[in-house]
Amino acid sequence: MSTSKLPAAVLNTKQHFEILDGLRGIAAFAVVVFHFMEWIYTDPSKNFIGHGFLAVDFFFCLSGFVIGYAYDDRIAKMGIWNFFVARIIRLHPLVIAGSILGLLAFLFDPFGGHLELYSTGKIILTFICSLFLIPLPVIADRGFNLFSFNAPAWSLFWEYIANIFYAVLLYRIGRSLLVLLTILAGAAICLVAYNSGNLLGGWSGPTFWDGCARISYSFLMGLLIYRFNLIIKNKLGFAGLSLLLLLAFIMPFSEWNWLTEPLVVLFYFPLLISLGAGAVLKPGLEKICQFSGNISYPLYMTHYAVLWMFGNYYINYKPDTTQLTLIVVTSVILLVGFAYLVMIVYDIPLRNYLNAKRKKNIGKNS
C-alpha cells in the first residue's frame, strides 16, 4: 500500500443521509419524553408514548446501516485498531460526560436519595465502571441499572460490542451468512418478547441478555440493508417519515406487546431506514435535520441525570397535572439546550482535538 493512498482512504469523511440524521434526533427526543412519562405513569398502558423505549432498537438498526456505509469499503485499509480508535473518539467523550453528570445528580439530588446506604468505595467503583462501560448493577436507588450513574449507557455497551464484532468478523462475511445470522437474531428477538411479554429489557442485570438480542438483530439488519442496497426511493420526506417513526412510539401498550413489538423491530424499523435512505429532503430542511442528528447523541447521553431528580421530586411532592405539564415541557426544552451546550463546548472540541492527533499519527505511520 502506498503512503499517498492511505490517508485518503482512511481519513475521508462520507456524506451523511440527512433524513436519517433527522430521524435519529426524533427518536432521541422520544426517548427523553418516554423517560419522563414512565415516572408519571407506572402503568405503561396509560402512557401516551409507552413504546418510546423502542427508539433504542431504531438506533441499533440505523447504526448497523451507517457503520456498513461508512466502513465496509475501508476498514481493511484503515485496520481494526484505527477503527476502534475512531469509534471510541466518536462515542466515549459523552459516555464520560454522562457518567460525571449522573454521579453529581446522585450525590447532590435536592429531592431525595439514600447516600447513607452506600459506602464511598462502592460509589467510586460504580463510577469507574460507568466511565469504562463495565456493567455493575448494584445501586438500588438507581433501579439496579447496568450503569447506575447513566442508565442509557446500557445501549452504548452493546453498541461497543457490536462494533467489536463488526471489526473482527462481520465486515468479512458474505451476504448469505449475514442473512442467516440476521434470521437467527430475529428468532432471539421473538423469544425474548414472548418470554418477557415485551422488549423493554436490556438495561438491568436480570434482563442483560435481552439487550444482546436487541442489538444483534437490529444492527445486523441495518448492515443487511446496506449490503443489499435495500434503499427505497420515495417522496415521503422528513416530515412524513418522522410521523411514521412517531407512530411506533405511541402505538397502544397492550397484552399483545409480545407480538406487536417484534413486528415493529423486525420489519417496520428496517422499512423506515430503507425509506429514510431513499427519501428526498425538501429545500430548507437541511439545517433542521443536521441539528436533529447532531443533538441526538448528546441529548441521549446527558438527559438521565435530571430524570432521577425529577423522579424523586415527583414521588415526594406529587405535583398536579398542570404543574407536571409545565415541568416536563420546560425540562425537555432545557435538556435540549444543555445537550447543545455540551456538544459545542465539550464534545465537538474534544473529538476534533483527538481526531487531529489520530490523523497526525496515521500520517506518520503510513
XYZ file of N, CA, C and O in Angstrom, residues 183-311:
516
model
N -31.483 -13.818 10.590
C -32.660 -14.659 10.868
C -32.575 -15.249 12.273
O -33.565 -15.245 13.026
N -31.406 -15.745 12.637
C -31.227 -16.312 13.976
C -31.436 -15.250 15.056
O -32.067 -15.511 16.089
N -30.906 -14.061 14.811
C -31.089 -12.973 15.774
C -32.555 -12.558 15.852
O -33.052 -12.206 16.926
N -33.255 -12.608 14.713
C -34.681 -12.311 14.712
C -35.467 -13.308 15.546
O -36.411 -12.946 16.266
N -35.066 -14.561 15.479
C -35.707 -15.588 16.309
C -35.467 -15.302 17.789
O -36.365 -15.500 18.629
N -34.267 -14.830 18.113
C -33.952 -14.485 19.502
C -34.821 -13.325 19.986
O -35.292 -13.328 21.136
N -35.047 -12.338 19.119
C -35.926 -11.223 19.465
C -37.330 -11.729 19.805
O -37.952 -11.323 20.795
N -37.848 -12.613 18.979
C -39.177 -13.162 19.196
C -39.245 -13.946 20.509
O -40.240 -13.862 21.245
N -38.193 -14.699 20.808
C -38.149 -15.485 22.039
C -38.136 -14.571 23.265
O -38.855 -14.819 24.244
N -37.339 -13.514 23.208
C -37.277 -12.557 24.318
C -38.637 -11.913 24.540
O -39.122 -11.803 25.677
N -39.271 -11.476 23.450
C -40.576 -10.817 23.566
C -41.627 -11.765 24.124
O -42.457 -11.373 24.954
N -41.583 -13.010 23.701
C -42.574 -13.996 24.171
C -42.379 -14.310 25.652
O -43.346 -14.365 26.423
N -41.132 -14.476 26.063
C -40.844 -14.819 27.460
C -41.099 -13.652 28.410
O -41.573 -13.857 29.538
N -40.768 -12.440 27.970
C -40.899 -11.262 28.841
C -42.215 -10.524 28.663
O -42.588 -9.709 29.508
N -42.876 -10.768 27.539
C -44.112 -10.045 27.251
C -43.891 -8.738 26.529
O -44.842 -8.085 26.091
N -42.619 -8.348 26.382
C -42.282 -7.107 25.676
C -40.785 -7.094 25.389
O -40.077 -8.051 25.718
N -40.312 -5.988 24.826
C -38.880 -5.833 24.506
C -38.248 -4.707 25.317
O -37.306 -4.065 24.865
N -38.769 -4.508 26.506
C -38.303 -3.395 27.336
C -36.965 -3.663 28.004
O -36.316 -2.752 28.509
N -36.512 -4.909 28.034
C -35.326 -5.271 28.798
C -34.011 -4.905 28.147
O -33.951 -4.435 27.007
N -32.960 -5.160 28.908
C -31.594 -4.910 28.442
C -30.841 -3.952 29.329
O -29.616 -3.932 29.336
N -31.557 -3.153 30.107
C -30.949 -2.082 30.907
C -30.544 -2.523 32.311
O -29.815 -1.804 32.996
N -31.009 -3.695 32.752
C -30.773 -4.134 34.122
C -30.058 -5.480 34.148
O -29.991 -6.188 33.134
N -29.568 -5.845 35.339
C -28.888 -7.121 35.489
C -29.725 -8.310 35.067
O -29.291 -9.135 34.255
N -30.977 -8.436 35.578
C -31.811 -9.590 35.226
C -32.174 -9.676 33.741
O -32.490 -10.750 33.243
N -32.169 -8.530 33.051
C -32.555 -8.536 31.628
C -31.352 -8.315 30.716
O -31.516 -7.927 29.558
N -30.155 -8.546 31.228
C -28.922 -8.251 30.499
C -28.925 -8.829 29.086
O -28.649 -8.126 28.108
N -29.266 -10.113 28.956
C -29.148 -10.774 27.653
C -30.250 -10.353 26.686
O -30.126 -10.586 25.481
N -31.310 -9.706 27.190
C -32.310 -9.133 26.281
C -31.656 -8.067 25.406
O -31.979 -7.921 24.224
N -30.734 -7.318 26.004
C -30.015 -6.300 25.242
C -29.180 -6.899 24.133
O -29.057 -6.320 23.044
N -28.627 -8.074 24.380
C -27.840 -8.755 23.345
C -28.708 -9.101 22.149
O -28.308 -8.910 20.994
N -29.903 -9.621 22.421
C -30.814 -9.962 21.328
C -31.230 -8.717 20.550
O -31.290 -8.724 19.315
N -31.487 -7.633 21.265
C -31.955 -6.403 20.604
C -30.886 -5.814 19.689
O -31.170 -5.425 18.558
N -29.637 -5.730 20.175
C -28.584 -5.183 19.321
C -28.264 -6.138 18.183
O -28.013 -5.701 17.053
N -28.301 -7.437 18.441
C -27.883 -8.405 17.425
C -28.760 -8.316 16.187
O -28.257 -8.195 15.056
N -30.072 -8.362 16.382
C -30.936 -8.329 15.208
C -30.868 -6.979 14.505
O -30.644 -6.909 13.283
N -31.085 -5.904 15.248
C -31.219 -4.597 14.598
C -29.930 -4.155 13.926
O -29.953 -3.604 12.818
N -28.788 -4.373 14.576
C -27.512 -3.998 13.956
C -27.268 -4.814 12.687
O -26.875 -4.267 11.648
N -27.510 -6.128 12.768
C -27.334 -6.986 11.591
C -28.288 -6.587 10.478
O -27.921 -6.590 9.297
N -29.517 -6.248 10.831
C -30.498 -5.870 9.823
C -30.096 -4.555 9.141
O -30.236 -4.412 7.925
N -29.583 -3.622 9.920
C -29.099 -2.376 9.326
C -27.953 -2.620 8.363
O -27.886 -2.031 7.279
N -27.056 -3.522 8.759
C -25.938 -3.884 7.892
C -26.439 -4.574 6.629
O -25.939 -4.325 5.519
N -27.445 -5.406 6.799
C -28.027 -6.118 5.651
C -28.679 -5.139 4.672
O -28.560 -5.294 3.452
N -29.362 -4.122 5.203
C -29.971 -3.105 4.331
C -28.908 -2.448 3.466
O -29.107 -2.231 2.259
N -27.763 -2.127 4.076
C -26.692 -1.521 3.292
C -26.109 -2.494 2.280
O -25.936 -2.155 1.102
N -25.801 -3.715 2.722
C -25.130 -4.679 1.849
C -25.988 -5.039 0.630
O -25.468 -5.266 -0.463
N -27.300 -5.129 0.814
C -28.197 -5.483 -0.283
C -28.761 -4.251 -0.993
O -29.594 -4.380 -1.887
N -28.313 -3.082 -0.558
C -28.775 -1.823 -1.160
C -30.308 -1.743 -1.164
O -30.934 -1.385 -2.163
N -30.906 -2.059 -0.019
C -32.370 -2.052 0.100
C -32.872 -0.644 0.388
O -33.475 -0.358 1.419
N -32.589 0.238 -0.541
C -32.977 1.646 -0.412
C -34.186 1.909 -1.302
O -34.153 1.616 -2.502
N -35.225 2.414 -0.707
C -36.491 2.621 -1.420
C -36.666 4.099 -1.736
O -36.808 4.933 -0.842
N -36.636 4.432 -3.001
C -36.847 5.810 -3.418
C -38.303 6.217 -3.147
O -39.231 5.463 -3.456
N -38.483 7.391 -2.563
C -39.835 7.835 -2.214
C -39.860 9.346 -2.015
O -38.803 9.990 -1.992
N -41.059 9.861 -1.849
C -41.233 11.304 -1.667
C -41.861 11.637 -0.320
O -42.477 12.689 -0.146
N -41.710 10.746 0.654
C -42.306 10.979 1.967
C -41.661 12.161 2.686
O -42.317 12.869 3.442
N -40.390 12.365 2.456
C -39.696 13.484 3.078
C -39.484 13.303 4.565
O -39.905 12.314 5.172
N -38.832 14.277 5.166
C -38.512 14.218 6.587
C -39.768 14.238 7.452
O -39.894 13.482 8.419
N -40.724 15.103 7.106
C -41.946 15.212 7.907
C -42.750 13.915 7.883
O -43.194 13.420 8.925
N -42.920 13.348 6.700
C -43.696 12.127 6.585
C -43.058 10.966 7.328
O -43.736 10.207 8.033
N -41.746 10.831 7.197
C -41.050 9.739 7.875
C -40.978 9.955 9.386
O -41.022 8.996 10.157
N -40.894 11.206 9.817
C -40.925 11.489 11.252
C -42.252 11.056 11.854
O -42.300 10.465 12.946
N -43.336 11.335 11.149
C -44.659 10.922 11.617
C -44.756 9.404 11.693
O -45.257 8.843 12.687
N -44.257 8.721 10.673
C -44.289 7.259 10.673
C -43.450 6.688 11.820
O -43.824 5.679 12.439
N -42.325 7.313 12.115
C -41.491 6.852 13.218
C -42.197 7.052 14.556
O -42.201 6.155 15.413
N -42.818 8.212 14.729
C -43.516 8.501 15.984
C -44.675 7.546 16.224
O -45.000 7.231 17.370
N -45.291 7.066 15.157
C -46.405 6.127 15.309
C -45.970 4.864 16.042
O -46.748 4.273 16.795
N -44.742 4.447 15.832
C -44.239 3.253 16.519
C -44.135 3.479 18.020
O -44.330 2.550 18.810
N -43.837 4.709 18.423
C -43.640 5.005 19.836
C -44.960 5.245 20.577
O -45.029 5.044 21.788
N -45.979 5.683 19.868
C -47.258 5.992 20.521
C -48.308 4.918 20.287
O -49.457 5.093 20.694
N -47.937 3.805 19.661
C -48.913 2.740 19.471
C -49.352 2.213 20.841
O -48.599 2.274 21.819
N -50.576 1.704 20.953
C -51.112 1.285 22.253
C -50.258 0.211 22.917
O -49.737 -0.685 22.264
N -50.122 0.325 24.218
C -49.432 -0.674 25.035
C -50.482 -1.679 25.495
O -51.466 -1.320 26.143
N -50.315 -2.944 25.139
C -51.372 -3.910 25.391
C -50.809 -5.285 25.722
O -49.594 -5.490 25.766
N -51.716 -6.245 25.929
C -51.310 -7.619 26.202
C -50.696 -8.296 24.983
O -50.148 -9.393 25.073
N -50.776 -7.621 23.832
C -50.222 -8.154 22.584
C -48.821 -7.617 22.287
O -48.317 -7.785 21.176
N -48.198 -6.988 23.268
C -46.858 -6.431 23.049
C -45.850 -7.483 22.602
O -44.925 -7.183 21.844
N -46.013 -8.696 23.092
C -45.083 -9.776 22.726
C -45.101 -10.039 21.220
O -44.140 -10.586 20.675
N -46.180 -9.589 20.556
C -46.286 -9.753 19.105
C -46.037 -8.449 18.363
O -45.291 -8.416 17.380
N -46.652 -7.353 18.825
C -46.555 -6.084 18.098
C -45.140 -5.498 18.134
O -44.659 -4.968 17.126
N -44.471 -5.602 19.282
C -43.140 -5.018 19.379
C -42.119 -5.725 18.481
O -41.341 -5.045 17.790
N -42.087 -7.068 18.458
C -41.178 -7.715 17.499
C -41.490 -7.363 16.051
O -40.564 -7.216 15.244
N -42.774 -7.211 15.716
C -43.118 -6.843 14.345
C -42.539 -5.479 13.986
O -42.032 -5.268 12.875
N -42.616 -4.541 14.938
C -42.048 -3.208 14.704
C -40.539 -3.295 14.501
O -39.980 -2.699 13.565
N -39.874 -4.051 15.368
C -38.416 -4.148 15.311
C -37.950 -4.954 14.097
O -36.992 -4.573 13.415
N -38.641 -6.051 13.811
C -38.216 -6.935 12.720
C -38.449 -6.331 11.345
O -37.628 -6.507 10.444
N -39.560 -5.613 11.184
C -39.953 -5.181 9.840
C -40.144 -3.672 9.683
O -39.701 -3.088 8.692
N -40.796 -3.050 10.663
C -41.175 -1.639 10.496
C -39.958 -0.717 10.537
O -39.804 0.152 9.662
N -39.099 -0.881 11.533
C -37.921 -0.021 11.610
C -36.979 -0.214 10.418
O -36.485 0.779 9.853
N -36.691 -1.454 10.000
C -35.876 -1.603 8.783
C -36.506 -0.933 7.566
O -35.790 -0.351 6.743
N -37.841 -1.002 7.471
C -38.522 -0.328 6.370
C -38.293 1.178 6.433
O -38.024 1.828 5.408
N -38.375 1.747 7.643
C -38.159 3.187 7.791
C -36.725 3.576 7.442
O -36.494 4.642 6.858
N -35.765 2.724 7.791
C -34.374 3.002 7.412
C -34.232 2.993 5.891
O -33.590 3.881 5.312
N -34.837 2.009 5.241
C -34.783 1.932 3.775
C -35.444 3.139 3.138
O -34.934 3.702 2.163
N -36.572 3.550 3.682
C -37.280 4.722 3.157
C -36.502 6.003 3.455
O -36.403 6.895 2.598
N -35.937 6.093 4.665
C -35.179 7.293 5.028
C -33.947 7.475 4.170
O -33.571 8.606 3.819
N -33.305 6.364 3.802
C -32.113 6.445 2.947
C -32.464 6.831 1.522
O -31.628 7.377 0.793
N -33.715 6.563 1.124
C -34.107 6.845 -0.250
C -34.988 8.058 -0.425
O -35.360 8.413 -1.538
N -35.342 8.707 0.679
C -36.233 9.866 0.608
C -35.478 11.112 0.160
O -34.262 11.231 0.341
N -36.215 12.033 -0.419
C -35.650 13.299 -0.893
C -35.951 14.386 0.137
O -37.105 14.560 0.542
N -34.926 15.085 0.552
C -35.090 16.145 1.533
C -35.493 17.440 0.836
O -34.826 17.897 -0.086
N -36.591 18.017 1.307
C -37.063 19.255 0.706
C -36.133 20.413 1.062
O -35.557 20.446 2.153
N -35.978 21.371 0.155
C -35.114 22.527 0.428
C -35.553 23.258 1.690
O -36.746 23.402 1.962
N -34.589 23.706 2.459
C -34.895 24.448 3.672
C -34.893 23.601 4.932
O -34.899 24.148 6.043
N -34.888 22.271 4.784
C -34.928 21.395 5.955
C -33.555 20.819 6.302
O -33.436 20.060 7.259
N -32.546 21.176 5.526
C -31.215 20.611 5.762
C -30.707 20.934 7.162
O -30.197 20.059 7.865
N -30.865 22.192 7.577
C -30.344 22.591 8.882
C -31.108 21.925 10.018
O -30.531 21.607 11.058
N -32.409 21.730 9.836
C -33.208 21.063 10.862
C -32.734 19.627 11.045
O -32.546 19.154 12.173
N -32.552 18.926 9.936
C -32.084 17.540 10.018
C -30.681 17.464 10.585
O -30.367 16.562 11.381
N -29.851 18.405 10.185
C -28.480 18.416 10.683
C -28.456 18.645 12.191
O -27.755 17.945 12.928
N -29.232 19.620 12.660
C -29.296 19.894 14.099
C -29.863 18.698 14.846
O -29.350 18.289 15.894
N -30.923 18.122 14.305
C -31.564 16.976 14.934
C -30.596 15.812 15.073
O -30.508 15.168 16.132
N -29.860 15.530 14.010
C -28.885 14.445 14.056
C -27.741 14.737 14.998
O -27.310 13.864 15.762
N -27.248 15.975 14.981
C -26.115 16.338 15.826
C -26.460 16.284 17.309
O -25.657 15.872 18.144
N -27.678 16.705 17.651
C -28.062 16.799 19.052
C -28.501 15.459 19.619
O -28.572 15.285 20.845
N -28.779 14.480 18.771
C -29.395 13.236 19.227
C -28.545 12.502 20.261
O -29.039 12.119 21.331
N -27.279 12.303 19.964
C -26.420 11.545 20.880
C -26.123 12.322 22.163
O -26.222 11.765 23.263
N -25.756 13.604 22.087
C -25.573 14.365 23.332
C -26.842 14.389 24.198
O -26.748 14.266 25.422
N -27.998 14.528 23.586
C -29.245 14.536 24.353
C -29.474 13.191 25.015
O -29.837 13.107 26.195
N -29.267 12.134 24.268
C -29.481 10.784 24.797
C -28.567 10.493 25.978
O -28.975 9.872 26.966
N -27.322 10.956 25.911
C -26.327 10.591 26.913
C -26.250 11.547 28.096
O -25.530 11.263 29.069
N -26.956 12.659 28.059
C -26.850 13.623 29.170
C -28.162 13.851 29.909
O -28.164 14.508 30.947
N -29.264 13.310 29.414
C -30.556 13.695 29.987
C -30.921 12.961 31.261
O -31.700 13.451 32.071
N -30.342 11.778 31.489
C -30.915 10.939 32.538
C -30.563 11.374 33.954
O -31.255 11.023 34.909
N -29.510 12.158 34.124
C -29.207 12.681 35.459
C -30.385 13.485 36.000
O -30.747 13.389 37.180
N -31.006 14.257 35.133
C -32.168 15.060 35.526
C -33.370 14.167 35.814
O -34.190 14.469 36.687
N -33.472 13.035 35.105
C -34.626 12.149 35.288
C -34.687 11.590 36.700
O -35.770 11.445 37.279
N -33.536 11.226 37.288
C -33.546 10.721 38.664
C -34.037 11.794 39.622
O -34.825 11.511 40.545
N -33.602 13.023 39.435
C -34.049 14.114 40.303
C -35.538 14.374 40.100
O -36.276 14.608 41.062
N -35.983 14.335 38.857
C -37.407 14.509 38.581
C -38.221 13.406 39.251
O -39.275 13.676 39.848
N -37.746 12.169 39.170
C -38.464 11.060 39.784
C -38.608 11.220 41.279
O -39.699 11.007 41.846
